[in-house]
Coordinates of N, CA and C in Angstrom, one line a residue:
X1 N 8.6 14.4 29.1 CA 9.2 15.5 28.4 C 10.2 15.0 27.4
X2 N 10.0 15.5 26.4 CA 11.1 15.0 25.8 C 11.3 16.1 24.5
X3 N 12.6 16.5 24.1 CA 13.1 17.3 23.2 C 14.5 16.8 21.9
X4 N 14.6 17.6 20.5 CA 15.4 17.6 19.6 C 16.0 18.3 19.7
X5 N 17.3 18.2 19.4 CA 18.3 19.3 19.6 C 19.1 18.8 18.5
X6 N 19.3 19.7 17.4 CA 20.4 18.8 16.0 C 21.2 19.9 15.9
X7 N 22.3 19.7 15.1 CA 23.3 20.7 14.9 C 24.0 20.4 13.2
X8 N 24.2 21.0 12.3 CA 24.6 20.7 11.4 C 26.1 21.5 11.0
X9 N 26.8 20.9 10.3 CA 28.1 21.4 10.2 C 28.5 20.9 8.7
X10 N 28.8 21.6 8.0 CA 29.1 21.8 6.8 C 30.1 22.8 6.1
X11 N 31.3 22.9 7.0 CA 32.2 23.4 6.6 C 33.0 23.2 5.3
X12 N 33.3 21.7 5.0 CA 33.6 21.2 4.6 C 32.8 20.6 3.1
X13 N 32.2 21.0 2.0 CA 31.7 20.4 1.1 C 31.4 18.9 0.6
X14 N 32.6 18.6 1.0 CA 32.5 17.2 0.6 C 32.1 16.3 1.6
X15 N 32.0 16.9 2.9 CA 31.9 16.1 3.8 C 30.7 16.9 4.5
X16 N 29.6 16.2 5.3 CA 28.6 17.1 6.3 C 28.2 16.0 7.3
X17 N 28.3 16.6 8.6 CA 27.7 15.9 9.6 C 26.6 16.7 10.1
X18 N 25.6 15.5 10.7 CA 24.6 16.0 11.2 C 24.4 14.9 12.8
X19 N 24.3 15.8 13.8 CA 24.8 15.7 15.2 C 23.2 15.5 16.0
X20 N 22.5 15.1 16.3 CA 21.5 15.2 17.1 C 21.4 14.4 18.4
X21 N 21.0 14.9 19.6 CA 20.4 14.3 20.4 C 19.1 14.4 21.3
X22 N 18.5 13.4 21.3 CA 17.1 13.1 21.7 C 16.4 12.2 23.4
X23 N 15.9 13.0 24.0 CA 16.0 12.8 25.5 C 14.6 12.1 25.3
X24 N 13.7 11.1 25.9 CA 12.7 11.1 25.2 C 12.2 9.9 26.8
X25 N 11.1 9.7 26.9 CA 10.4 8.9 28.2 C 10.4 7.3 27.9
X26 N 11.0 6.9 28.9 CA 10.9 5.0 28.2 C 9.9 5.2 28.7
X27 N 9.4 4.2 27.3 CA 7.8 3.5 27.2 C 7.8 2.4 27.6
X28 N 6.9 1.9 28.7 CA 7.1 0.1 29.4 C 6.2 -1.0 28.5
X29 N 7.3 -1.7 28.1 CA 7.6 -2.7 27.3 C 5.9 -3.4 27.2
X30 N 5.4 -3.8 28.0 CA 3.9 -4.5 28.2 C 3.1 -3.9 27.7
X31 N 3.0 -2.8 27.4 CA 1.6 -2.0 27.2 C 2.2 -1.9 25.5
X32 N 3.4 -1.5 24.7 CA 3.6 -1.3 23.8 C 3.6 -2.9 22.8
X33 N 4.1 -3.9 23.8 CA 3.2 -5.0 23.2 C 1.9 -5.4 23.0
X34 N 1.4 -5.1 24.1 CA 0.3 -5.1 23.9 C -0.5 -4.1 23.0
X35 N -0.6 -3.1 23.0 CA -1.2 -2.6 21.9 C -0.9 -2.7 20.7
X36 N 0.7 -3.3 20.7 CA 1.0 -4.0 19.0 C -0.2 -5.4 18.9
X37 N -0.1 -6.5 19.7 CA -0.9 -7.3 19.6 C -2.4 -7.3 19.2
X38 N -3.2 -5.7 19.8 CA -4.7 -5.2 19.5 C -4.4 -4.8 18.2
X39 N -3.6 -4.0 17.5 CA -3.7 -3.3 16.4 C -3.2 -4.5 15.5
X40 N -2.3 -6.1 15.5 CA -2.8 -7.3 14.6 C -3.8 -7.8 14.7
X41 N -4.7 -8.2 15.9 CA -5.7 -8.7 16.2 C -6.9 -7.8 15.2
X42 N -6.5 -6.8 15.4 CA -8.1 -6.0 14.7 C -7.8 -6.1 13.3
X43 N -6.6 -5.9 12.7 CA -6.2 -6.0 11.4 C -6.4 -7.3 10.5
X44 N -6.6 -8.5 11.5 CA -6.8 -9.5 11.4 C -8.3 -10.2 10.8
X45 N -9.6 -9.4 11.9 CA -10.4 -9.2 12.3 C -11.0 -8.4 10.9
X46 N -10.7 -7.3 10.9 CA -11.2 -6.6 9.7 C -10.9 -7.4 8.5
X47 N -10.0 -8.0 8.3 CA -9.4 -9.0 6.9 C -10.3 -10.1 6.6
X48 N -11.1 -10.8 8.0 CA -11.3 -11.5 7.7 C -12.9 -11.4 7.1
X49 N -13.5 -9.9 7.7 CA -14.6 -9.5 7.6 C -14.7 -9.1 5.9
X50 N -14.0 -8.4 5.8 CA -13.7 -8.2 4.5 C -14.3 -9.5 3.2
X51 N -13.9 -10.6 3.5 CA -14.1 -11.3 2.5 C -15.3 -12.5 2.7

């Protein structure tokens, strides 16, 4: 589950903040390396086919 929740505030012209917070699912570290390592490997792969 995860959700945005932002709030803007602009009373002030010269000045504006923008406030958000974001609740979101940790993603486990192994699997997001690892599919970084498939998506070089194939990029790799395609590059080399390429030429």
């Amino acid at each position: 589950q995860s959700y945005f929740n932002g709030t803007w505030d602009n009373n002030d012209p010269r000045t504006a903040d923008w406030a958000f917070h974001a609740l979101v699912q940790p993603v486990p570290e192994p699997s997001t390396l690892l599919l970084i390592g498939f998506g070089i490997t194939g990029m790799a792969v395609w590059k080399k086919r390429r030429k």
